[in-house]
Amino acid sequence: MYIKCQVTHKVKRLHMATIKDVAKQANVSIATVSRVVNNGPKVGKETRERVLNVMREIGYVPDANARALVKQKSDTIGVVVPDISDPFFAALASGIDKVARKNNVQMLLSTTAVDAEAEQKAIEMLIERRCESLVVHSKKLSDEALLTLAKRVPGMVIIDRYIEEIAERCIWLDNYQGGRIAARYLHTLGHKHVACITSSYQIEDPKLRLQGFTEGLSDVNVSVRCVEQGEPNQQGGEKAAQAIISQHPEVTAVFAYNDAMAIGAISTLEDNGYKVGQDISVIGFDDVLIARYSRPKLTTLKYPIELMAQQAAELALNINKASDNSPNISLYKHLPQLVKRESTHLLG
């Protein structure tokens, strides 16, 4: 008998409280409980407090998906990025999270590893979760695919990419001008033998940065001695730098696709006897946190990704409330800013 009572007690504790349980114990209708859960009108203060007390007592937790169905939306903002372990995308997610918290919504994050099919699935999943607000970083889906998705979700904002047909929903950086800024700066330092380390990923950003860099140097009658590709991380930068110094020892300056590749290049250069910032200059791109703490501290082009992410999140959350006036699209285009540190030097 004792054992039977114990078993019965356990079964009772394992029972998950339902909205019916709340209604029965609070002596109200299921509709009233639903209005309390969704913060609806026509519920008296005493009734609301009684229902909330019962919910706490019996451990009732409203189902998020059910609430979304009732409200036809969810209290979430969906975010699609390639890789959260990358400091650049971590900063992007951090920017969105700050806006989400300020607006009392949850951030739902999905990663895609720079793959078109994964990007499509991630966006579809967030749409199924009834996310009316999306911030999407997509480099592999075609413009046409993103336009189709954007038609389904008016609150979908594209970050780090420009699509003319939905320019009012794109927050982007002028990568081409970033390359020109790097070229102009190295030229002012007197460098004529320069190399470029770029990403092997077949996306638009490295192509635009390289194009801006080479054309910026061409304007002052300087040509790029060599272009080395690699994965956009420290290891990719290390290997690319090794190829540069073995094949083009005359190079006095290197422009890298991002800070990770620049720091990897610095490691290889220092290991091979170069004093970066004295014998050779290195300039990166992004200005992620590690750029300020590398040795030497990295000269780079600041990509205001956290600021852009905040802007994208605010736009995604508020886009349905916008007036009929045409948005100021110029606000959505950002230019990288040169940050001068110790890894570049003036040629004597």
PDB file of N, CA and C in Angstrom, residues 20 37 134 138 189 213 241 269 271 296 304 327:
ATOM      1  N   LYS A  20      -6.676  24.100 -18.928  1.00  0.00           N
ATOM      2  CA  LYS A  20      -7.910  23.627 -18.292  1.00  0.00           C
ATOM      3  C   LYS A  20      -7.741  23.543 -16.783  1.00  0.00           C
ATOM      4  N   VAL A  37      -3.231  35.197 -20.162  1.00  0.00           N
ATOM      5  CA  VAL A  37      -1.951  34.775 -20.735  1.00  0.00           C
ATOM      6  C   VAL A  37      -1.484  35.735 -21.812  1.00  0.00           C
ATOM      7  N   LEU A 134      12.797  39.516 -39.104  1.00  0.00           N
ATOM      8  CA  LEU A 134      13.974  38.702 -39.408  1.00  0.00           C
ATOM      9  C   LEU A 134      15.132  39.604 -39.798  1.00  0.00           C
ATOM     10  N   SER A 138      22.863  36.685 -45.574  1.00  0.00           N
ATOM     11  CA  SER A 138      22.887  35.642 -46.595  1.00  0.00           C
ATOM     12  C   SER A 138      23.851  36.027 -47.701  1.00  0.00           C
ATOM     13  N   LEU A 189      51.682  56.257 -47.251  1.00  0.00           N
ATOM     14  CA  LEU A 189      52.824  55.823 -46.442  1.00  0.00           C
ATOM     15  C   LEU A 189      54.055  55.524 -47.299  1.00  0.00           C
ATOM     16  N   PHE A 213      40.675  47.897 -53.907  1.00  0.00           N
ATOM     17  CA  PHE A 213      42.093  48.021 -53.571  1.00  0.00           C
ATOM     18  C   PHE A 213      42.954  48.140 -54.827  1.00  0.00           C
ATOM     19  N   ALA A 241      50.475  34.458 -46.144  1.00  0.00           N
ATOM     20  CA  ALA A 241      51.676  35.248 -45.875  1.00  0.00           C
ATOM     21  C   ALA A 241      52.943  34.465 -46.200  1.00  0.00           C
ATOM     22  N   LEU A 269      54.778  36.387 -40.476  1.00  0.00           N
ATOM     23  CA  LEU A 269      55.823  37.375 -40.755  1.00  0.00           C
ATOM     24  C   LEU A 269      56.794  37.499 -39.583  1.00  0.00           C
ATOM     25  N   ASP A 271      57.352  35.257 -37.275  1.00  0.00           N
ATOM     26  CA  ASP A 271      58.097  34.005 -37.154  1.00  0.00           C
ATOM     27  C   ASP A 271      59.246  33.917 -38.147  1.00  0.00           C
ATOM     28  N   PRO A 296      51.917  43.576 -33.180  1.00  0.00           N
ATOM     29  CA  PRO A 296      51.506  44.937 -32.831  1.00  0.00           C
ATOM     30  C   PRO A 296      50.003  45.127 -33.018  1.00  0.00           C
ATOM     31  N   PRO A 304      31.355  48.791 -38.906  1.00  0.00           N
ATOM     32  CA  PRO A 304      30.499  49.020 -37.718  1.00  0.00           C
ATOM     33  C   PRO A 304      29.360  48.010 -37.632  1.00  0.00           C
ATOM     34  N   PRO A 327      11.582  55.774 -47.109  1.00  0.00           N
ATOM     35  CA  PRO A 327      12.658  55.796 -46.114  1.00  0.00           C
ATOM     36  C   PRO A 327      13.918  56.449 -46.687  1.00  0.00           C
TER      37      PRO A 327
END
